[in-house]
């Protein structure tokens, strides 16, 4: 992750427990862990998740943490100013998460959770009539989950260039 210049101060993003704690607290929704929401959004190339990752990566500033608006301004001057940089940021953030021991374990938990859901959906599919609306919906859901896992695995492969989004690497 790139350093951000905010109000004349170089701010170095840190992906650590303070980051994970804020992500969990602030991004959790509909019973989903905030970390999962963040990773899913990065895999879906949601620019709001770049903002969230950088904002929460400055949580170690505590009371002097720059405002979200200041983070967005800094991102607009750097990452969002160039399509290639924006596209690279998705992979870069996920790879940075994976580089931290604690957060790498959170990524492993994310993958295990998806695998559990896929196992449950597979069992459900086996009990449904092939070709029914429910079967087709569940099949599509499984395909979407598998696509997310494939993207994540591709980004985390050793030697994967940080400058390429999962789609650009296909």
Short mmCIF file of N, CA and C in Angstrom, two decimals:
data_model
loop_
_atom_site.label_atom_id
_atom_site.label_comp_id
_atom_site.label_asym_id
_atom_site.label_seq_id
_atom_site.Cartn_x
_atom_site.Cartn_y
_atom_site.Cartn_z
N UNK A 1 0.85 -1.18 0.00
CA UNK A 1 0.00 0.00 0.00
C UNK A 1 0.89 1.24 0.00
N UNK A 2 0.47 2.23 -0.72
CA UNK A 2 1.25 3.46 -0.84
C UNK A 2 1.06 4.37 0.38
N UNK A 3 2.11 5.14 0.66
CA UNK A 3 1.98 6.19 1.66
C UNK A 3 1.07 7.28 1.10
N UNK A 4 0.36 7.95 1.99
CA UNK A 4 -0.50 9.06 1.59
C UNK A 4 0.03 10.35 2.21
N UNK A 5 -0.03 11.42 1.44
CA UNK A 5 0.34 12.74 1.96
C UNK A 5 -0.96 13.44 2.38
N UNK A 6 -1.10 13.65 3.67
CA UNK A 6 -2.31 14.26 4.22
C UNK A 6 -1.91 15.45 5.07
N UNK A 7 -2.35 16.63 4.67
CA UNK A 7 -2.05 17.87 5.39
C UNK A 7 -0.54 18.02 5.64
N UNK A 8 0.25 17.71 4.63
CA UNK A 8 1.70 17.87 4.73
C UNK A 8 2.42 16.79 5.50
N UNK A 9 1.69 15.77 5.94
CA UNK A 9 2.28 14.67 6.70
C UNK A 9 2.21 13.39 5.88
N UNK A 10 3.32 12.68 5.82
CA UNK A 10 3.33 11.38 5.15
C UNK A 10 2.72 10.36 6.09
N UNK A 11 1.65 9.75 5.65
CA UNK A 11 0.93 8.76 6.45
C UNK A 11 1.17 7.38 5.85
N UNK A 12 1.76 6.50 6.63
CA UNK A 12 2.05 5.15 6.18
C UNK A 12 0.94 4.22 6.65
N UNK A 13 0.21 3.59 5.73
CA UNK A 13 -0.84 2.66 6.13
C UNK A 13 -0.23 1.46 6.85
N UNK A 14 -0.87 1.04 7.92
CA UNK A 14 -0.43 -0.13 8.67
C UNK A 14 -1.59 -1.10 8.81
N UNK A 15 -1.38 -2.28 8.31
CA UNK A 15 -2.40 -3.32 8.43
C UNK A 15 -2.02 -4.17 9.63
N UNK A 16 -2.73 -3.94 10.73
CA UNK A 16 -2.41 -4.60 11.99
C UNK A 16 -3.71 -4.83 12.77
N UNK A 17 -3.57 -5.15 14.03
CA UNK A 17 -4.75 -5.43 14.84
C UNK A 17 -5.68 -4.22 14.95
N UNK A 18 -5.13 -3.01 15.08
CA UNK A 18 -5.97 -1.81 15.14
C UNK A 18 -6.80 -1.68 13.87
N UNK A 19 -6.18 -1.96 12.74
CA UNK A 19 -6.89 -1.96 11.45
C UNK A 19 -8.01 -2.99 11.49
N UNK A 20 -7.68 -4.23 11.86
CA UNK A 20 -8.67 -5.31 11.88
C UNK A 20 -9.82 -4.99 12.83
N UNK A 21 -9.51 -4.39 13.96
CA UNK A 21 -10.53 -4.06 14.95
C UNK A 21 -11.51 -3.02 14.39
N UNK A 22 -10.98 -1.99 13.75
CA UNK A 22 -11.86 -0.96 13.17
C UNK A 22 -12.69 -1.53 12.02
N UNK A 23 -12.07 -2.35 11.18
CA UNK A 23 -12.79 -2.95 10.06
C UNK A 23 -13.94 -3.80 10.59
N UNK A 24 -13.65 -4.61 11.60
CA UNK A 24 -14.68 -5.47 12.17
C UNK A 24 -15.83 -4.65 12.73
N UNK A 25 -15.48 -3.60 13.47
CA UNK A 25 -16.49 -2.77 14.12
C UNK A 25 -17.32 -1.97 13.12
N UNK A 26 -16.66 -1.37 12.14
CA UNK A 26 -17.31 -0.41 11.26
C UNK A 26 -17.95 -1.01 10.01
N UNK A 27 -17.42 -2.11 9.51
CA UNK A 27 -17.93 -2.65 8.24
C UNK A 27 -18.86 -3.85 8.40
N UNK A 28 -18.97 -4.38 9.61
CA UNK A 28 -19.87 -5.52 9.82
C UNK A 28 -21.30 -5.11 9.49
N UNK A 29 -21.97 -5.98 8.75
CA UNK A 29 -23.35 -5.69 8.36
C UNK A 29 -24.09 -7.00 8.05
N UNK A 30 -25.34 -7.03 8.40
CA UNK A 30 -26.20 -8.19 8.10
C UNK A 30 -25.58 -9.51 8.58
N UNK A 31 -24.95 -9.46 9.75
CA UNK A 31 -24.37 -10.66 10.32
C UNK A 31 -23.04 -11.07 9.71
N UNK A 32 -22.52 -10.27 8.79
CA UNK A 32 -21.24 -10.58 8.14
C UNK A 32 -20.12 -9.82 8.84
N UNK A 33 -19.00 -10.48 9.02
CA UNK A 33 -17.82 -9.88 9.60
C UNK A 33 -17.32 -8.77 8.67
N UNK A 34 -16.88 -7.66 9.24
CA UNK A 34 -16.41 -6.54 8.44
C UNK A 34 -15.22 -6.88 7.56
N UNK A 35 -14.36 -7.78 8.03
CA UNK A 35 -13.21 -8.20 7.23
C UNK A 35 -13.68 -8.89 5.96
N UNK A 36 -14.69 -9.75 6.08
CA UNK A 36 -15.25 -10.43 4.91
C UNK A 36 -15.86 -9.43 3.94
N UNK A 37 -16.55 -8.42 4.47
CA UNK A 37 -17.14 -7.38 3.64
C UNK A 37 -16.04 -6.65 2.86
N UNK A 38 -14.95 -6.32 3.55
CA UNK A 38 -13.83 -5.63 2.91
C UNK A 38 -13.22 -6.48 1.79
N UNK A 39 -12.90 -7.73 2.08
CA UNK A 39 -12.27 -8.60 1.09
C UNK A 39 -13.19 -8.83 -0.10
N UNK A 40 -14.47 -9.11 0.17
CA UNK A 40 -15.43 -9.27 -0.93
C UNK A 40 -15.47 -8.03 -1.81
N UNK A 41 -15.50 -6.86 -1.18
CA UNK A 41 -15.55 -5.61 -1.94
C UNK A 41 -14.30 -5.39 -2.77
N UNK A 42 -13.14 -5.75 -2.23
CA UNK A 42 -11.90 -5.63 -3.00
C UNK A 42 -11.91 -6.59 -4.19
N UNK A 43 -12.40 -7.81 -3.98
CA UNK A 43 -12.48 -8.77 -5.08
C UNK A 43 -13.47 -8.32 -6.15
N UNK A 44 -14.51 -7.59 -5.72
CA UNK A 44 -15.50 -7.04 -6.66
C UNK A 44 -15.06 -5.72 -7.26
N UNK A 45 -13.87 -5.26 -6.88
CA UNK A 45 -13.30 -4.00 -7.35
C UNK A 45 -14.19 -2.79 -7.03
N UNK A 46 -14.64 -2.75 -5.78
CA UNK A 46 -15.45 -1.65 -5.27
C UNK A 46 -14.49 -0.57 -4.73
N UNK A 47 -14.44 0.60 -5.37
CA UNK A 47 -13.49 1.64 -4.93
C UNK A 47 -13.72 2.11 -3.49
N UNK A 48 -14.94 1.97 -2.99
CA UNK A 48 -15.19 2.33 -1.60
C UNK A 48 -14.34 1.48 -0.65
N UNK A 49 -14.03 0.26 -1.06
CA UNK A 49 -13.23 -0.61 -0.20
C UNK A 49 -11.76 -0.22 -0.21
N UNK A 50 -11.30 0.42 -1.27
CA UNK A 50 -9.94 1.00 -1.25
C UNK A 50 -9.92 2.10 -0.20
N UNK A 51 -10.94 2.95 -0.22
CA UNK A 51 -11.03 4.03 0.76
C UNK A 51 -11.06 3.44 2.17
N UNK A 52 -11.91 2.44 2.38
CA UNK A 52 -12.01 1.82 3.71
C UNK A 52 -10.68 1.24 4.15
N UNK A 53 -10.01 0.52 3.26
CA UNK A 53 -8.73 -0.10 3.62
C UNK A 53 -7.72 0.95 4.05
N UNK A 54 -7.60 2.02 3.28
CA UNK A 54 -6.63 3.06 3.63
C UNK A 54 -7.05 3.80 4.90
N UNK A 55 -8.33 4.12 5.00
CA UNK A 55 -8.81 4.85 6.19
C UNK A 55 -8.54 4.04 7.46
N UNK A 56 -8.91 2.77 7.46
CA UNK A 56 -8.72 1.95 8.66
C UNK A 56 -7.26 1.58 8.87
N UNK A 57 -6.44 1.63 7.82
CA UNK A 57 -5.01 1.36 7.96
C UNK A 57 -4.29 2.53 8.66
N UNK A 58 -5.01 3.61 8.85
CA UNK A 58 -4.46 4.75 9.60
C UNK A 58 -5.03 4.81 11.02
N UNK A 59 -5.66 3.72 11.45
CA UNK A 59 -6.27 3.66 12.79
C UNK A 59 -5.24 3.81 13.89
N UNK A 60 -3.99 3.46 13.60
CA UNK A 60 -2.96 3.56 14.63
C UNK A 60 -2.69 5.01 15.04
N UNK A 61 -3.17 5.98 14.25
CA UNK A 61 -3.06 7.39 14.64
C UNK A 61 -3.96 7.71 15.82
N UNK A 62 -4.89 6.82 16.11
CA UNK A 62 -5.88 6.97 17.18
C UNK A 62 -6.63 8.28 17.07
N UNK A 63 -6.53 9.16 18.04
CA UNK A 63 -7.32 10.40 18.04
C UNK A 63 -6.95 11.35 16.91
N UNK A 64 -5.74 11.22 16.38
CA UNK A 64 -5.35 12.11 15.28
C UNK A 64 -5.48 11.43 13.91
N UNK A 65 -6.26 10.33 13.88
CA UNK A 65 -6.49 9.65 12.60
C UNK A 65 -7.12 10.63 11.62
N UNK A 66 -6.56 10.74 10.41
CA UNK A 66 -7.13 11.66 9.42
C UNK A 66 -8.58 11.28 9.12
N UNK A 67 -9.38 12.29 8.79
CA UNK A 67 -10.78 12.03 8.47
C UNK A 67 -10.88 11.23 7.17
N UNK A 68 -12.00 10.59 6.99
CA UNK A 68 -12.26 9.84 5.75
C UNK A 68 -12.13 10.77 4.55
N UNK A 69 -12.65 12.00 4.66
CA UNK A 69 -12.56 12.96 3.55
C UNK A 69 -11.12 13.28 3.20
N UNK A 70 -10.25 13.42 4.20
CA UNK A 70 -8.83 13.69 3.94
C UNK A 70 -8.17 12.49 3.26
N UNK A 71 -8.56 11.30 3.66
CA UNK A 71 -8.02 10.09 3.03
C UNK A 71 -8.47 10.03 1.57
N UNK A 72 -9.73 10.32 1.32
CA UNK A 72 -10.24 10.31 -0.06
C UNK A 72 -9.49 11.34 -0.91
N UNK A 73 -9.28 12.54 -0.37
CA UNK A 73 -8.52 13.56 -1.11
C UNK A 73 -7.13 13.06 -1.48
N UNK A 74 -6.45 12.44 -0.52
CA UNK A 74 -5.11 11.91 -0.78
C UNK A 74 -5.14 10.79 -1.81
N UNK A 75 -6.16 9.94 -1.73
CA UNK A 75 -6.29 8.86 -2.71
C UNK A 75 -6.59 9.40 -4.11
N UNK A 76 -7.38 10.47 -4.18
CA UNK A 76 -7.69 11.08 -5.48
C UNK A 76 -6.43 11.63 -6.14
N UNK A 77 -5.49 12.09 -5.33
CA UNK A 77 -4.24 12.64 -5.86
C UNK A 77 -3.26 11.55 -6.27
N UNK A 78 -3.46 10.34 -5.76
CA UNK A 78 -2.49 9.26 -6.04
C UNK A 78 -3.16 8.10 -6.76
N UNK A 79 -3.79 7.24 -6.03
CA UNK A 79 -4.33 5.99 -6.57
C UNK A 79 -5.48 6.20 -7.54
N UNK A 80 -6.42 7.06 -7.19
CA UNK A 80 -7.58 7.26 -8.06
C UNK A 80 -7.27 8.16 -9.25
N UNK A 81 -6.09 8.75 -9.30
CA UNK A 81 -5.71 9.64 -10.40
C UNK A 81 -5.35 8.85 -11.66
N UNK A 82 -5.15 7.55 -11.52
CA UNK A 82 -4.68 6.74 -12.65
C UNK A 82 -5.39 5.38 -12.60
N UNK A 83 -5.99 4.98 -13.73
CA UNK A 83 -6.72 3.71 -13.77
C UNK A 83 -5.84 2.52 -13.41
N UNK A 84 -4.62 2.50 -13.90
CA UNK A 84 -3.73 1.38 -13.60
C UNK A 84 -3.44 1.29 -12.11
N UNK A 85 -3.23 2.43 -11.48
CA UNK A 85 -2.97 2.44 -10.03
C UNK A 85 -4.21 2.00 -9.26
N UNK A 86 -5.37 2.45 -9.72
CA UNK A 86 -6.61 2.04 -9.06
C UNK A 86 -6.78 0.53 -9.17
N UNK A 87 -6.60 0.00 -10.38
CA UNK A 87 -6.75 -1.44 -10.58
C UNK A 87 -5.73 -2.23 -9.77
N UNK A 88 -4.52 -1.74 -9.68
CA UNK A 88 -3.47 -2.43 -8.93
C UNK A 88 -3.75 -2.40 -7.43
N UNK A 89 -4.44 -1.37 -6.97
CA UNK A 89 -4.68 -1.22 -5.53
C UNK A 89 -5.48 -2.38 -4.95
N UNK A 90 -6.41 -2.93 -5.72
CA UNK A 90 -7.21 -4.04 -5.20
C UNK A 90 -6.32 -5.23 -4.83
N UNK A 91 -5.47 -5.64 -5.75
CA UNK A 91 -4.55 -6.76 -5.49
C UNK A 91 -3.53 -6.39 -4.43
N UNK A 92 -3.02 -5.18 -4.49
CA UNK A 92 -2.01 -4.72 -3.55
C UNK A 92 -2.53 -4.79 -2.12
N UNK A 93 -3.74 -4.35 -1.90
CA UNK A 93 -4.31 -4.36 -0.54
C UNK A 93 -4.48 -5.80 -0.06
N UNK A 94 -5.01 -6.67 -0.92
CA UNK A 94 -5.20 -8.07 -0.51
C UNK A 94 -3.84 -8.72 -0.21
N UNK A 95 -2.84 -8.45 -1.05
CA UNK A 95 -1.51 -9.00 -0.80
C UNK A 95 -0.92 -8.42 0.50
N UNK A 96 -1.20 -7.17 0.79
CA UNK A 96 -0.73 -6.56 2.03
C UNK A 96 -1.42 -7.19 3.24
N UNK A 97 -2.70 -7.51 3.11
CA UNK A 97 -3.41 -8.21 4.19
C UNK A 97 -2.75 -9.56 4.43
N UNK A 98 -2.42 -10.24 3.35
CA UNK A 98 -1.83 -11.58 3.45
C UNK A 98 -0.42 -11.53 4.05
N UNK A 99 0.26 -10.41 3.93
CA UNK A 99 1.63 -10.28 4.44
C UNK A 99 1.67 -10.16 5.97
N UNK A 100 0.56 -9.76 6.59
CA UNK A 100 0.49 -9.64 8.05
C UNK A 100 0.03 -10.98 8.62
N UNK A 101 0.76 -11.52 9.59
CA UNK A 101 0.45 -12.85 10.13
C UNK A 101 -0.99 -12.97 10.62
N UNK A 102 -1.43 -12.01 11.43
CA UNK A 102 -2.80 -12.06 11.96
C UNK A 102 -3.83 -11.97 10.84
N UNK A 103 -3.64 -11.03 9.93
CA UNK A 103 -4.61 -10.82 8.86
C UNK A 103 -4.56 -11.96 7.83
N UNK A 104 -3.42 -12.59 7.67
CA UNK A 104 -3.33 -13.76 6.79
C UNK A 104 -4.23 -14.88 7.34
N UNK A 105 -4.27 -14.99 8.64
CA UNK A 105 -5.15 -16.00 9.24
C UNK A 105 -6.62 -15.62 9.06
N UNK A 106 -6.89 -14.33 9.07
CA UNK A 106 -8.26 -13.88 8.79
C UNK A 106 -8.64 -14.22 7.35
N UNK A 107 -7.69 -14.08 6.42
CA UNK A 107 -7.95 -14.46 5.03
C UNK A 107 -8.21 -15.97 4.92
N UNK A 108 -7.45 -16.75 5.67
CA UNK A 108 -7.66 -18.20 5.68
C UNK A 108 -9.05 -18.52 6.21
N UNK A 109 -9.46 -17.83 7.24
CA UNK A 109 -10.80 -18.01 7.80
C UNK A 109 -11.88 -17.63 6.78
N UNK A 110 -11.62 -16.56 6.03
CA UNK A 110 -12.53 -16.12 4.97
C UNK A 110 -12.72 -17.24 3.94
N UNK A 111 -11.63 -17.84 3.51
CA UNK A 111 -11.68 -18.93 2.52
C UNK A 111 -12.42 -20.13 3.10
N UNK A 112 -12.12 -20.49 4.35
CA UNK A 112 -12.80 -21.62 4.99
C UNK A 112 -14.30 -21.37 5.06
N UNK A 113 -14.69 -20.14 5.38
CA UNK A 113 -16.11 -19.80 5.45
C UNK A 113 -16.79 -19.98 4.10
N UNK A 114 -16.14 -19.54 3.05
CA UNK A 114 -16.70 -19.72 1.70
C UNK A 114 -16.80 -21.20 1.34
N UNK A 115 -15.78 -21.97 1.72
CA UNK A 115 -15.81 -23.40 1.41
C UNK A 115 -16.94 -24.10 2.15
N UNK A 116 -17.20 -23.70 3.40
CA UNK A 116 -18.31 -24.27 4.16
C UNK A 116 -19.64 -23.95 3.49
N UNK A 117 -19.80 -22.70 3.07
CA UNK A 117 -21.03 -22.30 2.40
C UNK A 117 -21.21 -23.10 1.11
N UNK A 118 -20.13 -23.28 0.37
CA UNK A 118 -20.23 -24.04 -0.88
C UNK A 118 -20.59 -25.50 -0.62
N UNK A 119 -20.06 -26.09 0.45
CA UNK A 119 -20.41 -27.47 0.80
C UNK A 119 -21.89 -27.58 1.14
N UNK A 120 -22.40 -26.63 1.90
CA UNK A 120 -23.83 -26.62 2.26
C UNK A 120 -24.68 -26.46 1.02
N UNK A 121 -24.27 -25.54 0.14
CA UNK A 121 -25.05 -25.31 -1.09
C UNK A 121 -25.02 -26.54 -1.99
N UNK A 122 -23.89 -27.24 -2.02
CA UNK A 122 -23.79 -28.46 -2.84
C UNK A 122 -24.76 -29.51 -2.34
N UNK A 123 -24.82 -29.69 -1.02
CA UNK A 123 -25.75 -30.67 -0.45
C UNK A 123 -27.19 -30.26 -0.75
N UNK A 124 -27.47 -28.97 -0.68
CA UNK A 124 -28.81 -28.48 -0.98
C UNK A 124 -29.15 -28.74 -2.46
N UNK A 125 -28.18 -28.49 -3.33
CA UNK A 125 -28.40 -28.73 -4.76
C UNK A 125 -28.74 -30.19 -5.03
N UNK A 126 -28.07 -31.08 -4.34
CA UNK A 126 -28.30 -32.51 -4.54
C UNK A 126 -29.71 -32.92 -4.19
N UNK A 127 -30.38 -32.16 -3.32
CA UNK A 127 -31.74 -32.50 -2.92
C UNK A 127 -32.80 -31.76 -3.76
N UNK A 128 -32.35 -30.88 -4.66
CA UNK A 128 -33.29 -30.11 -5.48
C UNK A 128 -33.43 -30.73 -6.86
N UNK A 129 -34.53 -30.41 -7.48
CA UNK A 129 -34.79 -30.90 -8.83
C UNK A 129 -33.96 -30.07 -9.82
N UNK A 130 -33.13 -30.78 -10.59
CA UNK A 130 -32.29 -30.10 -11.57
C UNK A 130 -33.17 -29.35 -12.57
N UNK A 131 -32.81 -28.10 -12.83
CA UNK A 131 -33.57 -27.27 -13.78
C UNK A 131 -34.63 -26.41 -13.12
N UNK A 132 -34.93 -26.65 -11.82
CA UNK A 132 -35.92 -25.82 -11.13
C UNK A 132 -35.31 -24.44 -10.89
N UNK A 133 -36.19 -23.46 -10.65
CA UNK A 133 -35.71 -22.10 -10.39
C UNK A 133 -34.76 -22.07 -9.20
N UNK A 134 -35.12 -22.76 -8.12
CA UNK A 134 -34.27 -22.78 -6.93
C UNK A 134 -32.92 -23.42 -7.23
N UNK A 135 -32.93 -24.51 -7.98
CA UNK A 135 -31.68 -25.18 -8.36
C UNK A 135 -30.80 -24.22 -9.16
N UNK A 136 -31.40 -23.55 -10.12
CA UNK A 136 -30.63 -22.62 -10.95
C UNK A 136 -30.06 -21.46 -10.13
N UNK A 137 -30.86 -20.94 -9.18
CA UNK A 137 -30.37 -19.86 -8.32
C UNK A 137 -29.21 -20.32 -7.45
N UNK A 138 -29.37 -21.49 -6.86
CA UNK A 138 -28.31 -22.01 -6.00
C UNK A 138 -27.05 -22.33 -6.82
N UNK A 139 -27.22 -22.85 -8.02
CA UNK A 139 -26.07 -23.14 -8.88
C UNK A 139 -25.33 -21.85 -9.22
N UNK A 140 -26.08 -20.79 -9.53
CA UNK A 140 -25.47 -19.50 -9.84
C UNK A 140 -24.73 -18.95 -8.62
N UNK A 141 -25.34 -19.09 -7.45
CA UNK A 141 -24.69 -18.63 -6.22
C UNK A 141 -23.37 -19.35 -5.98
N UNK A 142 -23.35 -20.65 -6.21
CA UNK A 142 -22.11 -21.41 -6.04
C UNK A 142 -21.05 -20.96 -7.04
N UNK A 143 -21.46 -20.69 -8.25
CA UNK A 143 -20.52 -20.23 -9.28
C UNK A 143 -19.92 -18.88 -8.89
N UNK A 144 -20.74 -18.01 -8.32
CA UNK A 144 -20.25 -16.70 -7.89
C UNK A 144 -19.25 -16.84 -6.74
N UNK A 145 -19.56 -17.70 -5.78
CA UNK A 145 -18.63 -17.94 -4.67
C UNK A 145 -17.30 -18.50 -5.19
N UNK A 146 -17.39 -19.45 -6.12
CA UNK A 146 -16.17 -20.04 -6.67
C UNK A 146 -15.34 -19.01 -7.42
N UNK A 147 -16.02 -18.09 -8.13
CA UNK A 147 -15.32 -17.03 -8.84
C UNK A 147 -14.55 -16.15 -7.86
N UNK A 148 -15.18 -15.79 -6.74
CA UNK A 148 -14.52 -14.98 -5.72
C UNK A 148 -13.29 -15.70 -5.16
N UNK A 149 -13.44 -16.98 -4.86
CA UNK A 149 -12.31 -17.75 -4.33
C UNK A 149 -11.19 -17.86 -5.36
N UNK A 150 -11.54 -18.07 -6.61
CA UNK A 150 -10.53 -18.15 -7.67
C UNK A 150 -9.77 -16.84 -7.80
N UNK A 151 -10.48 -15.71 -7.72
CA UNK A 151 -9.82 -14.40 -7.78
C UNK A 151 -8.84 -14.24 -6.62
N UNK A 152 -9.31 -14.59 -5.43
CA UNK A 152 -8.46 -14.45 -4.24
C UNK A 152 -7.22 -15.33 -4.36
N UNK A 153 -7.41 -16.57 -4.75
CA UNK A 153 -6.27 -17.47 -4.89
C UNK A 153 -5.29 -16.98 -5.94
N UNK A 154 -5.79 -16.41 -7.01
CA UNK A 154 -4.91 -15.90 -8.06
C UNK A 154 -4.09 -14.71 -7.55
N UNK A 155 -4.74 -13.81 -6.81
CA UNK A 155 -4.04 -12.65 -6.27
C UNK A 155 -2.96 -13.08 -5.27
N UNK A 156 -3.23 -14.14 -4.52
CA UNK A 156 -2.31 -14.56 -3.47
C UNK A 156 -1.20 -15.51 -3.96
N UNK A 157 -1.24 -15.89 -5.23
CA UNK A 157 -0.19 -16.77 -5.76
C UNK A 157 1.15 -16.04 -5.73
N UNK A 158 2.19 -16.73 -5.31
CA UNK A 158 3.52 -16.10 -5.33
C UNK A 158 3.86 -15.65 -6.75
N UNK A 159 4.43 -14.47 -6.83
CA UNK A 159 4.83 -13.95 -8.13
C UNK A 159 3.74 -13.22 -8.88
N UNK A 160 2.54 -13.11 -8.28
CA UNK A 160 1.47 -12.38 -8.94
C UNK A 160 1.81 -10.90 -8.93
N UNK A 161 1.81 -10.26 -10.10
CA UNK A 161 2.12 -8.83 -10.12
C UNK A 161 1.06 -8.04 -9.40
N UNK A 162 1.50 -7.09 -8.60
CA UNK A 162 0.55 -6.26 -7.86
C UNK A 162 -0.16 -5.28 -8.79
N UNK A 163 0.38 -5.09 -9.97
CA UNK A 163 -0.19 -4.09 -10.88
C UNK A 163 -1.32 -4.65 -11.71
N UNK A 164 -1.73 -5.87 -11.46
CA UNK A 164 -2.78 -6.46 -12.27
C UNK A 164 -3.96 -6.88 -11.40
N UNK A 165 -5.14 -6.54 -11.85
CA UNK A 165 -6.34 -6.99 -11.15
C UNK A 165 -6.55 -8.46 -11.48
N UNK A 166 -7.36 -9.16 -10.70
CA UNK A 166 -7.60 -10.57 -10.99
C UNK A 166 -8.11 -10.79 -12.42
N UNK A 167 -8.97 -9.89 -12.91
CA UNK A 167 -9.51 -10.05 -14.26
C UNK A 167 -8.43 -9.85 -15.32
N UNK A 168 -7.51 -8.94 -15.06
CA UNK A 168 -6.47 -8.64 -16.05
C UNK A 168 -5.46 -9.78 -16.13
N UNK A 169 -5.42 -10.62 -15.11
CA UNK A 169 -4.45 -11.70 -15.09
C UNK A 169 -4.96 -12.93 -15.81
N UNK A 170 -6.23 -13.00 -16.14
CA UNK A 170 -6.81 -14.20 -16.75
C UNK A 170 -6.21 -14.44 -18.11
#
